[in-house]
Amino acid sequence: MVLRASPFPNGFVAGIHAIGWALIVPCFWYLDRVIAVCKSTTKEIRERQETECYLHPLKVFFGSIFFFIFFLLTAPLAFLGFLLWAPLQACRRPFSYHRVEPTSAERETNRGFEQTGKATFTFASANLCLLPDSLARFNNLGHTQQRAYEIGKRIAESVVRPNVIITVESPSSCGPVSPSDSIIPRACSDTDGGLEGPSQPTGDHRSDPTESSASSDDAEEALTEPSSSQLNYNENSNKQGQSDRKSPAVLFSQRTRQQDEEPWEVSPFFPANIDILCLEEVFDKRAAKKLSNALKPLFGHILHDVGVYACQPPCRCSAFKFFNSGLFMASRFPVLEAQYHWFPNSRGEDALAAKGLLSTKVLIGQNQKQKKVVGYFNCTHLHAPEGEGKIRCDQLDMVTRWIGEFQAAHKQPDEEVVFDVLCGDFNFDNCSPDDVLEQNHSLFEEYRDPCRAEAGKEKPWVIGTLLEQPSLYEEDVNSPEMLQRTLVTEEVRKQYISPPVPKQGVPLVYPEPGQPWIGRRIDYILYRETSISKLCRTELEEVTFISQLAGLTDHIPVGLKLKVSLNSDYDDE
């Protein structure tokens, strides 16, 4: 099955919808500016103080009047556009699909199973807070369109960089230390810090890295590139070089990882060669287009504008959706099936957006017996307000049920399922007393969370993913390298990562004596092994906390790398 690009059944309906939306946009934009001109970020306030600019009150006064007048002038046109736009939502498919034809078949397939019976898959998830500019400013984030462009550029820089695997013998440890594939140089940049021109990915990059790696010539070229080279600052850094706070970290791990400890790191880059990328809070349509333009040369299959609009059943005013779900998925693999469900139990400001679950089935390639190999990828964004765990638990019930129904409806007997991943912003963590209800949900019995020790307790190396909004532009966290340094130092990061939320009326005693301080981790990538082929074995390769979007969002993106192989019984089947 090939997904249709347009969310509408035919071009005529799509055209009427475009006209209606074009009439709405000017009024919406002026309203957005009325609010945005009155709300400053801490970065803008500091810049005005440094330049001793005292004209801001006049800018706010005259700017708000100017934009409000034009808001009133365009309101009649917006009302006419609304009359065209709203009824058409009943026949709109809840997502748009963008596909770029690959230059070669290998660009969108994984040949690992066909050649060796093994393959590695890399996933990443990030909440970008790409709301309309006025609303984003309440999260201390402004300039939504500029941020969208910069985020797309930074992700593209990471994804196209060489995948170099390095193993070194540490003289201070009893075994080899293997930095991840992000320990490679950054691409050359211009004076503004941007890429001079992102290179295009070539060939099949997803074969098992233990079976094949970059050539020695490529590695030598990468490691000798002048001035712009950077090494990852691993989680167990011995912090040497800390005295130069302006310099990027060039450190290897010096502590021996425990035998039962998952491989993890804090990286200033997104993982190289991400296979599927899930983004949350991409609510703004223009921002989504900028992201698509930046990512479509790298990810041939993009689902955006995911969600429903206008009045939804049971057709109450509280069920009117002003915003879509904010979900955005970019995949290297063809999307065979896709389905979206919205949560009907949202309340308050969350009810204005069509938050829900996006479930997809992607085509990976073939195995050695020429049998189709597929994977399931699901992304969601749960209810946000604190203290409303019952709503989130109900939404997790829906997520579990909808995923099961989707996989049962689209499962084929001639397919091998090699991964089943669920990711997104769950808006609860595994250390806050206020989130006990969600922490004990049965979802975590089905899906494995590599960062979770047990309900209510994180593994000691977890750092948290929610940044404190007032301090987003402080020197310690305003660049990928500085945020990376901060995250690996417990005493420093506790100043910038949101702490656990106490139960109402109960004082918080945290952390317990002898335990590390861990902030709120509300961004998850989970995987399930019970729903994949019985012939497959899944091995966790790496968990990554990513600092590359420092200053562009109030979340820390996360990455997950899985190695999947067919067991020895495969040939005897």
XYZ file of C-alpha atoms in Angstrom:
573
model
C 0.000 0.000 0.000
C 1.268 3.469 -0.914
C 0.092 6.301 1.309
C -1.531 9.270 -0.428
C 0.400 12.516 -0.020
C -2.600 14.832 0.423
C -4.811 14.421 3.486
C -7.859 15.140 1.323
C -9.627 12.705 -1.035
C -9.263 14.895 -4.147
C -7.702 18.112 -5.425
C -10.954 20.103 -5.388
C -11.497 19.617 -1.655
C -7.811 20.353 -1.023
C -8.121 23.592 -3.017
C -11.176 24.818 -1.088
C -9.367 24.009 2.150
C -6.296 25.971 1.024
C -8.469 29.022 0.216
C -10.168 28.871 3.595
C -6.866 28.568 5.430
C -5.346 31.439 3.432
C -8.175 33.682 4.631
C -7.608 32.654 8.257
C -3.819 33.023 8.379
C -3.488 36.866 8.323
C -5.884 37.305 11.243
C -4.213 34.504 13.171
C -0.764 36.004 12.543
C -1.764 39.488 13.765
C -3.294 38.000 16.918
C -0.096 36.062 17.492
C 1.959 39.265 17.177
C -0.323 41.173 19.581
C 0.620 38.725 22.323
C 4.231 38.131 21.253
C 5.161 41.822 21.286
C 4.125 42.020 24.944
C 5.955 38.888 26.118
C 9.758 38.796 26.209
C 12.087 35.883 26.834
C 14.816 36.140 29.487
C 17.372 36.303 26.677
C 15.684 39.358 25.149
C 15.414 41.031 28.563
C 19.117 40.487 29.211
C 20.075 41.820 25.780
C 18.051 44.989 26.381
C 19.734 45.475 29.738
C 23.197 45.020 28.252
C 22.539 47.540 25.471
C 20.687 49.902 27.804
C 17.693 50.037 25.486
C 14.820 51.978 27.046
C 12.483 52.101 24.046
C 10.891 48.714 24.693
C 7.784 50.083 26.476
C 7.064 52.259 23.434
C 7.534 49.253 21.149
C 5.075 47.253 23.227
C 2.507 50.052 23.356
C 2.492 51.047 19.682
C 3.192 47.535 18.420
C 0.263 45.998 20.261
C -2.074 48.744 19.002
C -0.832 48.352 15.415
C -1.236 44.577 15.358
C -4.592 44.693 17.145
C -6.025 47.097 14.553
C -4.994 44.805 11.720
C -6.370 41.838 13.662
C -9.774 43.533 13.704
C -9.539 44.445 9.999
C -8.773 40.878 8.950
C -11.286 39.232 11.303
C -14.209 39.282 8.764
C -12.055 37.517 6.174
C -10.979 35.006 8.795
C -14.630 34.280 9.625
C -15.391 33.556 5.952
C -12.332 31.351 5.769
C -13.425 29.513 8.899
C -16.801 28.726 7.281
C -14.920 27.068 4.412
C -12.209 25.431 6.505
C -14.076 23.904 9.444
C -16.579 21.636 7.619
C -13.824 20.144 5.459
C -12.086 18.706 8.529
C -14.690 15.939 8.534
C -13.193 14.475 5.338
C -9.556 15.175 6.168
C -7.183 12.294 6.870
C -5.388 13.098 10.148
C -1.898 13.465 8.674
C -0.005 14.613 5.587
C 2.591 12.373 3.959
C 5.673 13.563 2.127
C 7.832 11.176 0.135
C 11.056 11.811 -1.751
C 11.927 9.280 -4.420
C 15.231 7.631 -3.437
C 18.247 7.900 -5.705
C 18.745 4.174 -5.181
C 16.758 1.347 -3.617
C 19.394 0.933 -0.914
C 18.690 4.419 0.425
C 15.406 3.283 2.002
C 16.078 -0.363 2.835
C 18.307 -2.183 5.280
C 20.355 -4.923 3.624
C 21.688 -6.240 6.929
C 19.132 -9.021 7.352
C 19.426 -10.087 3.730
C 23.224 -10.268 3.856
C 24.137 -11.233 7.424
C 20.940 -11.718 9.398
C 21.873 -8.751 11.607
C 21.078 -5.029 11.588
C 21.240 -1.993 13.853
C 18.401 0.536 14.122
C 18.679 4.027 15.586
C 15.735 6.058 16.898
C 15.506 9.558 18.358
C 12.796 11.633 20.005
C 12.658 15.354 20.851
C 10.079 17.835 22.082
C 10.704 21.082 20.173
C 8.053 23.465 21.588
C 7.343 24.845 18.093
C 4.144 26.584 19.124
C 2.990 29.876 17.608
C 5.539 32.456 18.698
C 3.271 34.092 21.278
C 2.538 30.823 23.085
C 6.133 29.556 22.889
C 7.228 32.679 24.778
C 5.347 31.482 27.848
C 7.905 28.643 27.847
C 10.719 31.221 27.526
C 11.229 30.308 23.852
C 10.662 32.812 21.062
C 11.179 33.176 17.311
C 9.507 29.907 16.360
C 10.350 30.102 12.649
C 14.043 30.804 13.270
C 14.234 28.008 15.811
C 12.599 25.560 13.395
C 15.160 26.396 10.710
C 18.087 26.064 13.128
C 16.784 22.801 14.607
C 16.405 21.271 11.153
C 19.916 22.380 10.232
C 21.477 20.970 13.404
C 19.742 17.621 13.056
C 20.849 17.433 9.419
C 24.445 18.164 10.464
C 24.407 15.177 12.785
C 22.591 12.687 10.596
C 24.868 13.088 7.573
C 28.176 12.990 9.417
C 30.460 9.952 8.936
C 29.699 6.905 11.052
C 33.130 6.110 12.491
C 33.464 3.328 15.051
C 36.465 3.681 17.378
C 37.654 1.332 20.106
C 40.466 2.333 22.435
C 42.224 0.528 25.246
C 42.147 2.676 28.366
C 45.279 2.212 30.483
C 43.320 3.057 33.627
C 40.613 0.455 33.095
C 40.513 -3.302 32.913
C 38.865 -3.468 29.539
C 38.328 -1.648 26.247
C 36.328 1.552 26.115
C 34.182 2.007 23.042
C 33.001 5.548 22.413
C 29.893 5.793 20.300
C 29.760 6.743 16.665
C 29.212 10.361 17.680
C 32.901 10.665 18.572
C 33.774 12.246 15.279
C 34.416 15.764 14.006
C 31.743 18.340 13.461
C 31.172 19.450 9.900
C 32.974 22.613 8.785
C 30.985 25.702 9.595
C 30.843 29.255 8.415
C 31.279 32.308 10.611
C 27.677 32.063 11.838
C 28.120 28.500 12.955
C 26.026 27.014 10.161
C 26.969 24.391 7.663
C 28.638 25.483 4.474
C 26.592 22.770 2.805
C 25.360 19.491 4.257
C 26.660 16.436 2.540
C 24.254 13.800 1.322
C 24.170 10.309 2.806
C 25.382 7.614 0.492
C 24.900 3.917 0.268
C 23.577 1.539 2.854
C 24.615 2.688 6.292
C 22.598 0.393 8.501
C 24.480 -2.867 8.436
C 25.702 -4.172 11.762
C 28.638 -2.043 12.921
C 30.297 -5.066 14.481
C 30.398 -6.670 11.045
C 31.503 -3.654 9.061
C 32.779 -0.150 9.780
C 34.091 2.894 8.011
C 37.174 2.440 5.914
C 40.529 3.417 7.382
C 40.892 6.181 4.822
C 37.538 7.691 5.833
C 38.400 7.428 9.499
C 41.792 9.030 8.993
C 40.255 11.897 7.034
C 37.631 12.467 9.716
C 40.034 12.342 12.621
C 42.532 14.736 11.063
C 40.096 17.449 10.027
C 41.528 20.653 11.513
C 40.074 22.843 14.240
C 36.463 21.647 14.072
C 36.942 18.185 15.499
C 35.105 17.286 18.679
C 34.951 14.161 20.771
C 31.981 13.092 22.812
C 31.942 13.914 26.457
C 30.944 10.554 27.861
C 28.922 9.974 30.947
C 31.870 8.762 32.972
C 34.247 11.531 32.062
C 37.043 12.197 34.512
C 36.297 15.883 33.819
C 39.788 16.689 32.671
C 39.919 19.936 30.767
C 37.128 21.423 32.894
C 39.187 24.524 33.489
C 38.619 25.692 29.931
C 34.862 26.210 30.058
C 34.790 27.689 26.574
C 36.336 24.712 24.814
C 34.469 21.641 23.587
C 35.147 18.487 25.518
C 37.754 16.144 24.094
C 37.562 13.322 26.571
C 37.317 9.560 26.608
C 35.685 7.512 29.311
C 38.011 6.551 32.130
C 35.639 4.533 34.324
C 34.976 0.883 33.578
C 31.295 0.315 32.899
C 29.715 -2.241 35.190
C 28.888 -5.574 33.593
C 25.131 -5.126 33.974
C 25.091 -1.414 33.132
C 23.477 -0.260 29.894
C 25.732 1.625 27.445
C 24.823 5.298 27.577
C 26.299 8.712 26.940
C 25.657 12.434 26.825
C 26.396 13.633 23.308
C 26.482 17.085 21.672
C 25.178 15.446 18.480
C 22.156 13.458 17.407
C 23.181 9.886 16.595
C 24.588 9.486 13.088
C 22.331 7.816 10.557
C 19.077 7.955 12.529
C 16.552 5.599 10.991
C 13.365 7.071 12.477
C 12.962 10.452 14.161
C 9.938 11.428 16.272
C 9.337 15.086 17.164
C 6.694 16.494 19.498
C 5.062 19.929 19.777
C 5.538 20.806 16.105
C 2.229 22.664 16.201
C 3.095 25.548 13.885
C 2.504 24.657 10.220
C 5.174 26.978 8.851
C 7.689 25.578 11.315
C 6.737 22.049 10.255
C 7.392 22.999 6.636
C 10.847 24.334 7.515
C 11.657 21.101 9.330
C 10.418 19.056 6.377
C 12.559 21.033 3.940
C 15.654 20.446 6.074
C 15.023 16.754 6.710
C 13.500 15.477 3.462
C 16.882 15.008 1.703
C 17.830 12.672 4.579
C 14.505 11.068 5.474
C 12.524 10.066 2.415
C 9.258 9.566 4.303
C 7.755 12.279 6.521
C 4.396 12.357 8.334
C 3.476 15.882 9.469
C 0.412 17.961 10.367
C -0.695 14.928 12.368
C -4.023 15.294 14.148
C -7.585 16.509 13.791
C -9.017 20.026 13.767
C -12.298 21.808 14.492
C -15.201 20.213 16.342
C -14.801 16.506 17.040
C -17.322 13.987 18.380
C -19.202 14.317 20.681
C -19.229 17.804 19.086
C -19.074 19.851 22.274
C -17.347 23.228 22.398
C -14.737 21.653 24.684
C -13.955 19.168 21.911
C -12.994 21.877 19.407
C -9.360 21.471 18.336
C -7.443 24.623 17.462
C -4.119 22.783 17.060
C -3.066 19.428 15.695
C -1.257 16.806 17.809
C 2.183 18.362 17.232
C 3.598 14.960 16.253
C 6.102 14.821 13.394
C 7.727 11.617 12.176
C 10.629 11.318 9.711
C 11.682 7.864 8.482
C 14.301 6.500 6.123
C 12.055 3.488 5.555
C 8.849 3.483 3.467
C 5.682 3.831 5.535
C 3.328 0.970 4.649
C 0.507 1.818 7.040
C -0.269 4.717 9.351
C -3.076 5.392 11.800
C -3.818 8.205 14.214
C -6.096 8.371 17.279
C -6.732 11.457 19.421
C -7.301 11.404 23.168
C -10.939 12.291 23.999
C -10.258 12.917 27.712
C -7.982 15.978 27.546
C -8.800 18.919 29.818
C -7.984 22.598 30.120
C -5.444 24.071 27.728
C -4.435 20.581 26.613
C -7.918 20.085 25.148
C -7.167 22.800 22.568
C -4.689 20.450 20.848
C -5.479 17.058 19.332
C -2.883 15.099 21.280
C -2.946 11.388 20.582
C -1.096 8.378 19.180
C 0.465 7.922 15.745
C 1.078 4.267 14.835
C 3.054 3.282 11.746
C 4.311 0.167 10.021
C 7.515 0.584 8.004
C 9.190 -1.632 5.424
C 12.769 -2.499 6.378
C 13.725 -4.834 3.532
C 14.053 -8.610 3.154
C 15.709 -11.392 5.089
C 17.897 -14.157 3.692
C 14.825 -16.153 2.698
C 13.443 -13.151 0.768
C 10.724 -12.698 3.364
C 9.493 -9.147 3.977
C 10.988 -7.487 7.081
C 8.924 -4.764 8.803
C 8.909 -2.743 12.008
C 6.303 -0.923 14.115
C 6.959 2.610 15.327
C 4.545 4.510 17.585
C 4.794 8.060 18.926
C 2.598 9.966 21.356
C 2.309 13.046 23.550
C 0.343 12.674 26.784
C -1.614 15.116 28.956
C 0.648 17.813 30.429
C -0.718 19.410 33.648
C 0.789 18.146 36.884
C -1.426 16.385 39.402
C -3.674 14.797 36.758
C -2.154 11.328 36.652
C -5.527 9.625 36.239
C -5.969 11.282 32.843
C -2.496 10.140 31.739
C -3.172 6.597 32.953
C -6.382 6.495 30.930
C -4.419 7.728 27.920
C -1.809 4.985 28.449
C -4.680 2.471 28.460
C -5.802 3.880 25.111
C -2.248 3.784 23.735
C -1.888 0.108 24.682
C -5.244 -0.790 23.145
C -4.755 1.226 19.946
C -1.291 -0.221 19.306
C -2.646 -3.735 19.748
C -5.540 -3.083 17.381
C -3.279 -1.496 14.771
C -0.804 -4.378 14.787
C -3.561 -6.998 14.723
C -5.215 -5.285 11.733
C -2.022 -4.953 9.671
C -0.080 -8.079 10.581
C 0.706 -10.318 7.595
C 1.743 -13.990 7.810
C 4.605 -13.550 5.315
C 6.364 -10.832 7.360
C 9.092 -10.762 9.990
C 8.621 -8.011 12.596
C 12.034 -6.900 13.886
C 11.190 -3.981 16.185
C 8.225 -2.482 18.031
C 9.077 0.965 19.446
C 6.989 3.475 21.410
C 8.345 6.963 22.090
C 7.298 10.499 22.890
C 6.709 13.017 25.645
C 4.817 11.191 28.409
C 4.711 14.224 30.738
C 5.477 12.146 33.824
C 8.738 10.811 35.205
C 9.895 7.782 37.149
C 11.118 9.580 40.275
C 8.396 12.064 41.302
C 6.070 11.041 44.166
C 3.296 12.884 42.294
C 3.595 10.470 39.347
C 3.224 7.174 41.253
C 0.031 6.225 39.424
C 1.627 6.453 35.973
C 4.877 4.827 37.119
C 2.984 1.630 37.967
C 1.042 1.390 34.709
C 0.938 -2.006 33.001
C 2.430 -0.488 29.822
C 5.863 -0.872 31.426
C 5.266 -4.599 31.749
C 4.921 -4.840 27.966
C 7.491 -2.281 26.815
C 11.001 -2.114 28.178
C 12.318 1.211 29.435
C 16.152 1.001 29.415
C 16.430 3.893 31.910
C 14.087 2.411 34.498
C 15.273 0.265 37.411
C 11.777 -0.282 38.819
C 8.580 1.682 39.350
C 9.539 4.968 40.998
C 13.291 4.422 40.685
C 15.597 5.363 37.826
C 18.926 3.753 37.057
C 21.801 5.731 38.606
C 23.161 7.041 35.302
C 19.907 8.737 34.198
C 20.093 12.557 34.104
C 16.554 13.771 33.265
C 15.231 15.469 30.124
C 13.201 18.502 31.259
C 15.124 21.773 31.555
C 14.149 24.602 33.888
C 12.661 27.255 31.589
C 13.899 30.431 33.358
C 17.542 29.338 32.972
C 17.501 28.205 29.323
C 19.958 30.924 28.256
C 22.449 30.721 31.121
C 26.082 30.246 30.080
C 26.221 26.686 31.435
C 23.443 25.510 29.097
C 23.343 27.906 26.123
C 25.390 25.796 23.669
C 25.607 22.063 22.902
C 29.098 21.757 24.376
C 28.314 23.722 27.548
C 25.051 21.851 28.108
C 26.922 18.581 27.614
C 29.458 19.555 30.293
C 26.665 20.570 32.648
C 24.651 17.379 32.229
C 27.534 15.085 33.171
C 28.248 16.970 36.424
C 25.625 16.207 39.052
C 26.204 19.255 41.220
C 25.863 21.576 38.230
C 23.023 19.921 36.348
C 20.664 19.965 39.349
C 20.539 23.758 38.881
C 19.135 23.394 35.348
C 17.157 20.113 35.233
C 13.637 20.168 36.686
C 13.523 18.366 40.043
C 10.971 15.686 40.976
C 7.446 16.859 41.795
C 6.316 16.217 45.395
C 2.925 14.806 46.237
C 0.528 17.566 47.233
C 0.847 18.342 50.919
C 3.839 16.046 51.462
C 7.365 17.518 51.780
C 9.854 16.130 49.266
C 12.932 14.394 50.627
C 15.154 13.792 47.614
C 17.438 12.117 46.871
C 17.616 9.337 49.412
C 20.949 9.067 51.271
C 23.638 7.539 49.080
C 21.572 7.893 45.889
C 22.408 10.204 42.936
C 20.308 13.268 42.116
C 18.186 12.538 39.029
C 15.953 15.105 37.366
C 12.623 14.627 35.651
C 12.831 12.342 32.614
C 9.563 12.765 30.755
C 10.820 11.876 27.251
C 10.838 8.138 26.575
C 11.898 5.608 23.945
C 10.588 2.146 24.816
C 10.798 -1.117 22.916
C 8.901 -4.396 23.078
C 10.271 -7.849 22.376
C 7.139 -9.977 22.822
C 5.503 -8.645 19.656
C 8.436 -9.165 17.270
C 9.352 -12.334 15.384
C 10.279 -15.275 17.614
C 13.395 -15.712 15.493
C 14.694 -12.253 16.397
C 16.876 -11.303 19.331
C 17.112 -7.664 20.418
C 20.166 -6.197 22.100
C 20.386 -2.663 23.468
C 23.447 -0.937 21.998
C 23.198 2.577 23.412
C 21.015 5.169 25.126
C 21.899 8.785 24.305
C 21.005 12.084 25.960
C 21.524 14.789 23.324
C 22.577 18.381 24.027
C 22.629 19.606 20.419
C 19.424 21.648 20.681
C 20.653 23.777 23.597
C 18.891 27.146 23.611
C 16.303 25.953 21.069
C 13.970 23.874 23.256
C 13.273 23.186 26.914
C 13.707 19.415 26.526
C 16.773 17.224 26.117
C 16.328 14.883 23.118
C 16.940 11.176 23.631
C 18.264 8.467 21.325
C 18.132 4.680 21.327
C 20.146 2.200 19.277
C 18.987 -1.427 18.976
C 20.834 -4.353 17.451
C 18.527 -7.021 16.041
C 19.715 -10.432 14.891
C 18.141 -13.724 13.823
C 19.007 -16.515 16.229
C 20.647 -19.815 15.259
C 17.305 -21.558 14.787
C 16.636 -19.410 11.737
C 18.336 -21.784 9.292
C 16.533 -24.768 10.753
C 13.097 -23.265 10.431
